[in-house]
PDB file of C-alpha atoms and ligand atoms in Angstrom:
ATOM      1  CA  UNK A   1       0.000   0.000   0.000  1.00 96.00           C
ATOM      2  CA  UNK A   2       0.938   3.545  -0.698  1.00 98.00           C
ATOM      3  CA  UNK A   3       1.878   6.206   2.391  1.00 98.00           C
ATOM      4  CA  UNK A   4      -0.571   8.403   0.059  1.00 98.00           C
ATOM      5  CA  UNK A   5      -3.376   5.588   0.793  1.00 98.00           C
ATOM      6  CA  UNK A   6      -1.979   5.066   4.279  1.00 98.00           C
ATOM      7  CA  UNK A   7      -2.882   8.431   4.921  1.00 98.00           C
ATOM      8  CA  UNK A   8      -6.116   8.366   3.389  1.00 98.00           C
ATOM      9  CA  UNK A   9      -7.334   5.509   5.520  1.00 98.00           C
ATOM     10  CA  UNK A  10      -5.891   6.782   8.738  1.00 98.00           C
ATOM     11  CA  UNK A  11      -8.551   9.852   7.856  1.00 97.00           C
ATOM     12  CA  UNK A  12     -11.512   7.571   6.950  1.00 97.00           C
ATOM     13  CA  UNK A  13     -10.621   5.757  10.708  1.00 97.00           C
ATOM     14  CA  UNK A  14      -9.583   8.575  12.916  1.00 98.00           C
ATOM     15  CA  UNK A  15     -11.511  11.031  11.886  1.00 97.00           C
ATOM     16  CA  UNK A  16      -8.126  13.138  11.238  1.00 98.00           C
ATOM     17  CA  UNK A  17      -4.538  12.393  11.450  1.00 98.00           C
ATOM     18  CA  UNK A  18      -1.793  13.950  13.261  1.00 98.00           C
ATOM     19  CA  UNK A  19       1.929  14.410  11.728  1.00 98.00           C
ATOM     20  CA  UNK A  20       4.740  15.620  13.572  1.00 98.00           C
ATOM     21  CA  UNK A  21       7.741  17.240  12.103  1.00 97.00           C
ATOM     22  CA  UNK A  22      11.160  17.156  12.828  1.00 96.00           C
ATOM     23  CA  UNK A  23      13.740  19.472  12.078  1.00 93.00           C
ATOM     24  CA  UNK A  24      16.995  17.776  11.938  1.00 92.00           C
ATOM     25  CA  UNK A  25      19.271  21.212  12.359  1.00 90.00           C
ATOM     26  CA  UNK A  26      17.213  20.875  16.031  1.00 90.00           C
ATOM     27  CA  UNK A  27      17.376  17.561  17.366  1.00 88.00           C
ATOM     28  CA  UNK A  28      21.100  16.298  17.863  1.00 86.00           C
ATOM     29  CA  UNK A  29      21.635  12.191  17.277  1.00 85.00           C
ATOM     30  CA  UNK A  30      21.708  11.055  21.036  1.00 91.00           C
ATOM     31  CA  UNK A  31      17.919  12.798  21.680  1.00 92.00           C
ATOM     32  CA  UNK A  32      16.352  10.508  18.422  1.00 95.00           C
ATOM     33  CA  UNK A  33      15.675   7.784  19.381  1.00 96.00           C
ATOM     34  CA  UNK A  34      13.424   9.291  22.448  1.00 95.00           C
ATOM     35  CA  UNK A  35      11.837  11.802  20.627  1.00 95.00           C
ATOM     36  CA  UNK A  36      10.755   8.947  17.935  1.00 97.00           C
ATOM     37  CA  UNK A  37       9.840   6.591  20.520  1.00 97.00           C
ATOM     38  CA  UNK A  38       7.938   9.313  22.154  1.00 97.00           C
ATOM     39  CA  UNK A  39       5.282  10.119  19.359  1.00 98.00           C
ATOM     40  CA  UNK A  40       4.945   6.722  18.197  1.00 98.00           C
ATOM     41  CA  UNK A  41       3.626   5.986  21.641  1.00 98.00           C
ATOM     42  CA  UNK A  42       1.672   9.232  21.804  1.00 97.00           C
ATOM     43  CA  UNK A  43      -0.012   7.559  19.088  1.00 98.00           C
ATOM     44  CA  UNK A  44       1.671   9.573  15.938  1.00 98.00           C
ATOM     45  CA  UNK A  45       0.085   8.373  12.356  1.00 98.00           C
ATOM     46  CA  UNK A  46       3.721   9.579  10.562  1.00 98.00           C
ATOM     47  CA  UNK A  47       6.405  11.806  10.985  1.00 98.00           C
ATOM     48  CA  UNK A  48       7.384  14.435   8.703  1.00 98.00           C
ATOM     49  CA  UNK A  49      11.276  15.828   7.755  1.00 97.00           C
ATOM     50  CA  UNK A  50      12.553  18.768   6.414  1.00 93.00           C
ATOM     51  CA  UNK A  51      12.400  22.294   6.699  1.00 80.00           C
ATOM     52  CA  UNK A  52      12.786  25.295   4.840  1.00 70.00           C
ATOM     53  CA  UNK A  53      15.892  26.314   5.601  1.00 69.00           C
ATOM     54  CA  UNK A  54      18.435  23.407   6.463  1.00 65.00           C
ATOM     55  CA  UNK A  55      21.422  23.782   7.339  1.00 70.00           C
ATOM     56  CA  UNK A  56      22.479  20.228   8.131  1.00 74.00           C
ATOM     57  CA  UNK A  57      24.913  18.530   5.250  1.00 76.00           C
ATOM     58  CA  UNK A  58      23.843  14.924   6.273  1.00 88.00           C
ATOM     59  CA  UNK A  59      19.947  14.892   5.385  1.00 92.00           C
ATOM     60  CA  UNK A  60      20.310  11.438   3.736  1.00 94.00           C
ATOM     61  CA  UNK A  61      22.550  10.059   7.031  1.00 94.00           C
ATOM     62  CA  UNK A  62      19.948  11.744   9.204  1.00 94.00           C
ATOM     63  CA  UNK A  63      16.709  10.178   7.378  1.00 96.00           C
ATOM     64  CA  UNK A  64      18.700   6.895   7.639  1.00 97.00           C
ATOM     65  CA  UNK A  65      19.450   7.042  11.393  1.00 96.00           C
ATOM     66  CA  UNK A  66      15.688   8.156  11.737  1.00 97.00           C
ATOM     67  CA  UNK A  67      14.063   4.811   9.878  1.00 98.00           C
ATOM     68  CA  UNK A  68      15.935   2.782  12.570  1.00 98.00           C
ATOM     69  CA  UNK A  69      13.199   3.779  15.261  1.00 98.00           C
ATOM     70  CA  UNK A  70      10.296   4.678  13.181  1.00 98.00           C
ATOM     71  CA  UNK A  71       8.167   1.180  13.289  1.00 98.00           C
ATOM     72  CA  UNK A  72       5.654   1.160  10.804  1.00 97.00           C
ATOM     73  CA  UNK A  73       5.009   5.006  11.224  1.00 98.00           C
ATOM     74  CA  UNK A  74       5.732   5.817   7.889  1.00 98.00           C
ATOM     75  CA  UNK A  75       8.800   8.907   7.589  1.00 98.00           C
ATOM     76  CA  UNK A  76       8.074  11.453   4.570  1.00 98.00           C
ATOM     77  CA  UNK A  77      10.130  14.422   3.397  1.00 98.00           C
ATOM     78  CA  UNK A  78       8.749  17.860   3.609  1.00 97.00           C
ATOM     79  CA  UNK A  79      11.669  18.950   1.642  1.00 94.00           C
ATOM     80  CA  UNK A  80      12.480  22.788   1.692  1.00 88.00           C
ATOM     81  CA  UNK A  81      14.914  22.222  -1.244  1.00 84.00           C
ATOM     82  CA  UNK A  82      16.337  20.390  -3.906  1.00 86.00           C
ATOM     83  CA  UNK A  83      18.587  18.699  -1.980  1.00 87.00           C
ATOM     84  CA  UNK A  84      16.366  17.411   0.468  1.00 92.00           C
ATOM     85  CA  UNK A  85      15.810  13.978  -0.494  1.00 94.00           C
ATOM     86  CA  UNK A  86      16.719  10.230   0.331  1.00 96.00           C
ATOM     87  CA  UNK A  87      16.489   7.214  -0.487  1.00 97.00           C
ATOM     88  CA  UNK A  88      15.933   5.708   3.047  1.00 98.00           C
ATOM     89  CA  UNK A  89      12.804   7.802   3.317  1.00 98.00           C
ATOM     90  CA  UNK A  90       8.463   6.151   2.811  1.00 98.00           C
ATOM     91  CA  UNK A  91       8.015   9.239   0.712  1.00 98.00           C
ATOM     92  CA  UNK A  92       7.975  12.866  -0.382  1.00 98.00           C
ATOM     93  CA  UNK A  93       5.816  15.719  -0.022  1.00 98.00           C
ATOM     94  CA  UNK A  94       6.264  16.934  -3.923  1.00 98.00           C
ATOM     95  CA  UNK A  95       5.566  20.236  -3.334  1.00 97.00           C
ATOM     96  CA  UNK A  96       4.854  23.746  -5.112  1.00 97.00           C
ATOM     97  CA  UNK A  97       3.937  26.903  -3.755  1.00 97.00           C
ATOM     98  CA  UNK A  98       1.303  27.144  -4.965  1.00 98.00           C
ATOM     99  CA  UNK A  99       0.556  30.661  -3.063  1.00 98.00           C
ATOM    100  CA  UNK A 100       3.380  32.005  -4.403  1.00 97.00           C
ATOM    101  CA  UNK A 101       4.713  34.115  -7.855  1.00 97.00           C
ATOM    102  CA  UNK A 102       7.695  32.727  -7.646  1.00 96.00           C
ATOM    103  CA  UNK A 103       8.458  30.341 -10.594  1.00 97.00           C
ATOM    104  CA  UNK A 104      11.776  28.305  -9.110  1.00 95.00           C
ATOM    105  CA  UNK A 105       9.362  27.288  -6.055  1.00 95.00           C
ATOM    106  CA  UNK A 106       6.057  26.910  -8.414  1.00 97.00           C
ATOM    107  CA  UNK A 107       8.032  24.523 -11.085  1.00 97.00           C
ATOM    108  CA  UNK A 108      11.994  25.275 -11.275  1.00 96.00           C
ATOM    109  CA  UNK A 109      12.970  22.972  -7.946  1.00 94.00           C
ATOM    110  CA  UNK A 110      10.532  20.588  -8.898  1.00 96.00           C
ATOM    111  CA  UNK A 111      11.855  19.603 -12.037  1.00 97.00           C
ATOM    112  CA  UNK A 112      15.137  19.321 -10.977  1.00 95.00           C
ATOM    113  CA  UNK A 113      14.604  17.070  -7.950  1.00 95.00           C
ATOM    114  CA  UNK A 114      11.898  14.883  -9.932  1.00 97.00           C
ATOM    115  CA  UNK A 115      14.662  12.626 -11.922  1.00 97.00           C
ATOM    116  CA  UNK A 116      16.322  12.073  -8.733  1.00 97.00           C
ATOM    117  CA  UNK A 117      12.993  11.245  -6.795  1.00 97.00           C
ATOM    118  CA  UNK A 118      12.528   8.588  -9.540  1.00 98.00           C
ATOM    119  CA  UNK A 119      15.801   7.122  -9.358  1.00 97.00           C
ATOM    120  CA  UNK A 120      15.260   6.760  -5.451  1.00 97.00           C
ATOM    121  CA  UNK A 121      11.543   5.200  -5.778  1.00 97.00           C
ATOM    122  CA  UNK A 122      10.556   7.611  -3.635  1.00 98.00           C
ATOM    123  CA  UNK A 123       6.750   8.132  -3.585  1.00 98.00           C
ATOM    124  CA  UNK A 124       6.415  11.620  -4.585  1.00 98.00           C
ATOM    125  CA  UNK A 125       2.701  12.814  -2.828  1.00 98.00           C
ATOM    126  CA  UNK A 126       2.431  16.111  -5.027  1.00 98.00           C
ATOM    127  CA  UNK A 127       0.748  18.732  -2.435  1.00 98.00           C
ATOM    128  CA  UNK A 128      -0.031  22.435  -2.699  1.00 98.00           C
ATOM    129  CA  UNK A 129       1.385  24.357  -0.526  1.00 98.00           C
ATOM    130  CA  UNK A 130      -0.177  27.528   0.956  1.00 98.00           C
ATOM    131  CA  UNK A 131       1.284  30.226   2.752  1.00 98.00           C
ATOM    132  CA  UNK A 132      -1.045  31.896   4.873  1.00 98.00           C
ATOM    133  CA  UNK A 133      -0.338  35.052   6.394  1.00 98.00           C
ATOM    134  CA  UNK A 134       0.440  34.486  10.128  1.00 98.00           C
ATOM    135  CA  UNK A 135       1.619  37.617  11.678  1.00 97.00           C
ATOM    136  CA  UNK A 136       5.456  38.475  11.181  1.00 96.00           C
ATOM    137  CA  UNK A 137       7.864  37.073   8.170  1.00 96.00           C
ATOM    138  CA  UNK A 138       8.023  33.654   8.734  1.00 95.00           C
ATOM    139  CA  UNK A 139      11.566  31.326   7.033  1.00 91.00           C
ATOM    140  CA  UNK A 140       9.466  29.962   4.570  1.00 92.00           C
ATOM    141  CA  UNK A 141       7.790  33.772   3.423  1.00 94.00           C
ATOM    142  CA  UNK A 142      11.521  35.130   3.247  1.00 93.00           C
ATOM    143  CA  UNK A 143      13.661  31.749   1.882  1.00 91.00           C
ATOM    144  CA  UNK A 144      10.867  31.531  -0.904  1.00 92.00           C
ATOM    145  CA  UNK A 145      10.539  35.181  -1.855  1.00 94.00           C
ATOM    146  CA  UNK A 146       6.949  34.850  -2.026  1.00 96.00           C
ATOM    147  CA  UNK A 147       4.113  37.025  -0.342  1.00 97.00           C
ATOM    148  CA  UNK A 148       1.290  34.482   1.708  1.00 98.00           C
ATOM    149  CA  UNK A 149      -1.875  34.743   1.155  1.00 98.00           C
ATOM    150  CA  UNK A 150      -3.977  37.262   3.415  1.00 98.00           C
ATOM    151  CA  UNK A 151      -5.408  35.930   6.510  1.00 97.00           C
ATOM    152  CA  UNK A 152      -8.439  37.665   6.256  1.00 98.00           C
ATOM    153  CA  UNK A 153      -9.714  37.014   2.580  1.00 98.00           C
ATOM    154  CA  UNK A 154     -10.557  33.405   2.554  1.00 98.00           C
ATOM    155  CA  UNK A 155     -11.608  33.540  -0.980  1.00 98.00           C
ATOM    156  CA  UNK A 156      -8.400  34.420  -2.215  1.00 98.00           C
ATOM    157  CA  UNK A 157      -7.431  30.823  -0.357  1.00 98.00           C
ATOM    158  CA  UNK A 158     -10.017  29.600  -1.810  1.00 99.00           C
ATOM    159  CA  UNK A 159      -9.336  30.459  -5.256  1.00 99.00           C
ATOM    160  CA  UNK A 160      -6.025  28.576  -4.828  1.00 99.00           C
ATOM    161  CA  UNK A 161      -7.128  25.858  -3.000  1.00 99.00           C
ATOM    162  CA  UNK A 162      -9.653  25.387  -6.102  1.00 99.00           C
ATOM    163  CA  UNK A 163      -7.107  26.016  -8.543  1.00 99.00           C
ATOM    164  CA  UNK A 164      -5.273  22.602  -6.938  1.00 99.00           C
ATOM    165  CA  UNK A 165      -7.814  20.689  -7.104  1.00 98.00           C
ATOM    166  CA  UNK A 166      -8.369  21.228 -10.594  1.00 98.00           C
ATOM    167  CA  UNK A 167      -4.302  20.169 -11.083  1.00 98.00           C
ATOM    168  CA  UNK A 168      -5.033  17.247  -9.294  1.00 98.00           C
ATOM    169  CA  UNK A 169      -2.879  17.977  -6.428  1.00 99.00           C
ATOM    170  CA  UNK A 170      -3.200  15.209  -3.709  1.00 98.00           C
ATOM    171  CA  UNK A 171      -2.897  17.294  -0.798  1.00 99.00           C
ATOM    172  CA  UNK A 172      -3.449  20.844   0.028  1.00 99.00           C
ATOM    173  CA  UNK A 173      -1.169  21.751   2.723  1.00 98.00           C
ATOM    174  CA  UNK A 174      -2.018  25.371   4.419  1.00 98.00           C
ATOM    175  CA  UNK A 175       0.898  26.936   6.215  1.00 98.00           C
ATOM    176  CA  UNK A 176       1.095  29.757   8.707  1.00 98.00           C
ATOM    177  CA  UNK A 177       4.895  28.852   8.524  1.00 96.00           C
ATOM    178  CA  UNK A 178       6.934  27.241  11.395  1.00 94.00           C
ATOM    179  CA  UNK A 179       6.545  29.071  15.071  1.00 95.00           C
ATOM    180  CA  UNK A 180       3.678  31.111  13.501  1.00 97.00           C
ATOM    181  CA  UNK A 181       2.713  33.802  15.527  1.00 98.00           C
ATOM    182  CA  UNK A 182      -0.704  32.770  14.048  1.00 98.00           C
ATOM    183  CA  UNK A 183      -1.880  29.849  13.241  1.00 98.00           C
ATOM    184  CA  UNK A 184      -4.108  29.125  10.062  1.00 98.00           C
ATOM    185  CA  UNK A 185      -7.336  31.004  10.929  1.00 98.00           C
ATOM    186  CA  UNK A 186     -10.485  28.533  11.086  1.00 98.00           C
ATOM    187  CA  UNK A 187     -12.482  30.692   8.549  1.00 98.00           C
ATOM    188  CA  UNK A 188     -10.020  29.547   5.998  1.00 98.00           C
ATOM    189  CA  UNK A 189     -10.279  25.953   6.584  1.00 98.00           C
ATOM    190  CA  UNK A 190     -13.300  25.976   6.821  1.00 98.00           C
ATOM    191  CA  UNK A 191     -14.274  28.107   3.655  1.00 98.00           C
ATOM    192  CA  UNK A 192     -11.880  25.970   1.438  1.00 98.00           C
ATOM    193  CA  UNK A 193     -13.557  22.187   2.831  1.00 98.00           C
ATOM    194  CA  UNK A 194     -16.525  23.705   2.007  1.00 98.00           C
ATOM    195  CA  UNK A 195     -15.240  24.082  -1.581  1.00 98.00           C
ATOM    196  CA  UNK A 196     -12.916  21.474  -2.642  1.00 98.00           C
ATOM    197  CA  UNK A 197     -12.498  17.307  -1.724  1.00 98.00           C
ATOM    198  CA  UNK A 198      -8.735  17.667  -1.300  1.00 98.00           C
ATOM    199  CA  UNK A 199      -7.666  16.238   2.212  1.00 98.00           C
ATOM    200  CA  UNK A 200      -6.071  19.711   4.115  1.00 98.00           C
ATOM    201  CA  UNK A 201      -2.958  19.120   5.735  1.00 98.00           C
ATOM    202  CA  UNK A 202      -3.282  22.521   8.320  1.00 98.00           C
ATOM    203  CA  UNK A 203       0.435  23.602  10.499  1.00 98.00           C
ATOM    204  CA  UNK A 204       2.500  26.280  11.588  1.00 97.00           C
ATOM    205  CA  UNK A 205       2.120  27.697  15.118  1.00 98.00           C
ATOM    206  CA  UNK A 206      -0.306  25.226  16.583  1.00 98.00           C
ATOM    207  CA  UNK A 207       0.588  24.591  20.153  1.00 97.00           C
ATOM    208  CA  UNK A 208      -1.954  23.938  21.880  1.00 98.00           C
ATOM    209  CA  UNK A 209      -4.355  20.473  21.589  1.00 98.00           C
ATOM    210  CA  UNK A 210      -7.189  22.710  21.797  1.00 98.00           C
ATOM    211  CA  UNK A 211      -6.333  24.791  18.936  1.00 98.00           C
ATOM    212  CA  UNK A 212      -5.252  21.519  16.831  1.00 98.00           C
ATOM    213  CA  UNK A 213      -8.902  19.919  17.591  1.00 98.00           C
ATOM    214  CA  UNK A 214     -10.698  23.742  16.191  1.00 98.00           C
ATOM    215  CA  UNK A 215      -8.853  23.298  12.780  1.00 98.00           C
ATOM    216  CA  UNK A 216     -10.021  19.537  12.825  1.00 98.00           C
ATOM    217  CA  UNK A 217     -13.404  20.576  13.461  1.00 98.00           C
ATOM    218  CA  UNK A 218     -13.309  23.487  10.609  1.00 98.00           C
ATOM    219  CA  UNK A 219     -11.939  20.871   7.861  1.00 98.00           C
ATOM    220  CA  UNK A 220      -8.635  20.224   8.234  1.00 98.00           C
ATOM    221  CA  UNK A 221      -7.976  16.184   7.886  1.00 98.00           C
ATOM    222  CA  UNK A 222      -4.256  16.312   8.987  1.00 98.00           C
ATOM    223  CA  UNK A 223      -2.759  18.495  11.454  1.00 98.00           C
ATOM    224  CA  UNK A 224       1.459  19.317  11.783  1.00 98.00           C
ATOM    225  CA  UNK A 225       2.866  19.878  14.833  1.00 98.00           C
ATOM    226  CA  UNK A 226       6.609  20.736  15.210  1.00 97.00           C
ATOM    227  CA  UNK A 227       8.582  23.205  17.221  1.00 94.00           C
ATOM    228  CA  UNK A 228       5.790  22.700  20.508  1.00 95.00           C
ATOM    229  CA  UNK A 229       7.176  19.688  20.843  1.00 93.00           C
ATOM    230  CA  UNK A 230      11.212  20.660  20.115  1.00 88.00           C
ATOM    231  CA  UNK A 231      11.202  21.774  23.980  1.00 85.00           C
ATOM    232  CA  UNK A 232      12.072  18.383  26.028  1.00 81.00           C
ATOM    233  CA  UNK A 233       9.151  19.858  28.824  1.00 89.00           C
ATOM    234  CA  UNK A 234       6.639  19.746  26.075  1.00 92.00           C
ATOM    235  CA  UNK A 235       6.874  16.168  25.283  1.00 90.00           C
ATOM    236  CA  UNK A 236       3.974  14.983  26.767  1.00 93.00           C
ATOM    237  CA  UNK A 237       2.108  17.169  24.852  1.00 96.00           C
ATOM    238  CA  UNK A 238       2.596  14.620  22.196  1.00 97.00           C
ATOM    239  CA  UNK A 239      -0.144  12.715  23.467  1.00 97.00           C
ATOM    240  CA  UNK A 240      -2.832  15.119  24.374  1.00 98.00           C
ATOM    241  CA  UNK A 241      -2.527  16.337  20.874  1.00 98.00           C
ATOM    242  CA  UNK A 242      -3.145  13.014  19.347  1.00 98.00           C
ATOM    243  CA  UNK A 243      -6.099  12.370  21.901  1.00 97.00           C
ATOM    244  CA  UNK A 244      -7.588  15.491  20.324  1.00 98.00           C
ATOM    245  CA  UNK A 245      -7.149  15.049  16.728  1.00 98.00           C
ATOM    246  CA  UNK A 246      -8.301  11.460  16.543  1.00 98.00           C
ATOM    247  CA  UNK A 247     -11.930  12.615  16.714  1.00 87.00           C
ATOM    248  CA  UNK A 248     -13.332   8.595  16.084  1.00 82.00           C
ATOM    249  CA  UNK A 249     -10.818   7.463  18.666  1.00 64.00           C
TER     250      UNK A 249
HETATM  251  C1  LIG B   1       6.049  24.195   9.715  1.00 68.23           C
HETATM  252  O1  LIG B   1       3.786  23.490   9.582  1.00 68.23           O
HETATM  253  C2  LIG B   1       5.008  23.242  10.177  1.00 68.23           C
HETATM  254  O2  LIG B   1       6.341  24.005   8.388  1.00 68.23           O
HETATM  255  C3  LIG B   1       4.936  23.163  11.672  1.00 68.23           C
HETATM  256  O3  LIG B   1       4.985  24.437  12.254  1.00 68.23           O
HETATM  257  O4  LIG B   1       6.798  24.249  13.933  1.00 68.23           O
HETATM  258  O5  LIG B   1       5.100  26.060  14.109  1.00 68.23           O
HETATM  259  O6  LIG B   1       4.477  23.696  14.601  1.00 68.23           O
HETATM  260  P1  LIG B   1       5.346  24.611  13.822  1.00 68.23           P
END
């Protein structure tokens, strides 16, 4: 079976799934294994890797090291570059910012990174990314050049979120970018389900389990969590958050 069908089913069962992210310029090799070992009992349906500005030289050494203690929970790249991408790894998030004007992030990176993704047999799980406006310049606004999309005009975000749905994108990942100030307001998750089938991936600056369970209940069928749980107090978190988006239990 597919991740992309993995995922699918972990929606149809759970109600919603929840994905946590690592960043590997943030976790150093000895705290791994625990931090693994801590989501997949916190009930974690699959971690996500990447970021959009990495400054780490061993991606493919770290994705290795990190499929030692993953289990079954599959390990995908959210790749903030071209040279984000391994081998060792369940699949990709093929992405394109799809928010943005900027043609090397829309289609330039993508093309170059595609032979290599098919010379790895990497499942590529093309997604549209969406930057939504979240309160101050966030790495992924500046590193991509790009201007997100206003918080307060869902139908702008809805416009786009149509417009991938009519590519056939897979997954429509909105973004308030990582350590939002703001996290993806509600009225935009809930205006785009209302509009389009696509399964919403929603993250960036959720940290609370509260706030993660109001985006499930607007629409969104996956929610990201990453820096709340970078801080070793915060672990238990973890949990709590996966008790709350796993609406069927
Ligand atoms: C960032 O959506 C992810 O790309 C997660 O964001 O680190 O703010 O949770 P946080």
């Amino acid at each position: 079976m597919t991740v992309y069908q993995r995922l699918l089913n972990i929606q149809t069962q759970k109600g919603a799934g929840y994905l946590i992210l690592i960043d590997p310029d943030k976790i150093s090799p000895a705290t791994l294994p625990a931090i693994i070992e801590n989501g997949i009992q916190a009930g974690v349906d699959a971690f996500l890797v990447g970021g959009s500005l990495l400054l780490t030289p061993h991606f493919d050494a770290f994705i290795e090291q990190f499929k030692k203690y993953s289990k079954d929970r599959p390990v995908i790249i959210f790749p903030g570059g071209v040279h984000q991408v391994s081998r060792h790894a369940d699949a990709i998030l093929f992405l394109s910012l799809l928010s943005g004007r900027n043609p090397d992030h829309l289609i330039g990176t993508q093309v170059l990174a595609a032979p290599i993704i098919h010379q790895m047999k990497l499942e590529a799980i093309s997604t549209a990314y969406l930057l939504i406006e979240s309160g101050e310049v966030t790495s992924a606004e500046f590193m991509s050049g790009t201007r997100p999309l206003p918080r307060k005009k869902p139908e702008i975000a809805v416009a786009h979120a149509l417009t991938a749905e009519y590519f056939g994108f897979k997954f429509i990942y909105l973004e308030g970018g990582s350590g939002a100030k703001h996290s993806v307001p509600e009225e935009i998750i809930s205006a785009i389900n209302h509009h389009v089938k696509v399964p919403l991936i929603v993250g960036g600056g959720i940290r609370t389990p509260e706030e993660a369970l109001q985006k499930v209940a607007a629409g969104a069928s996956f929610i990201v969590t990453g820096n709340v749980l970078e801080k070793s107090d915060n672990q238990h978190l973890a949990h709590d958050f996966a008790a709350a988006i796993h609406q069927k239990g």
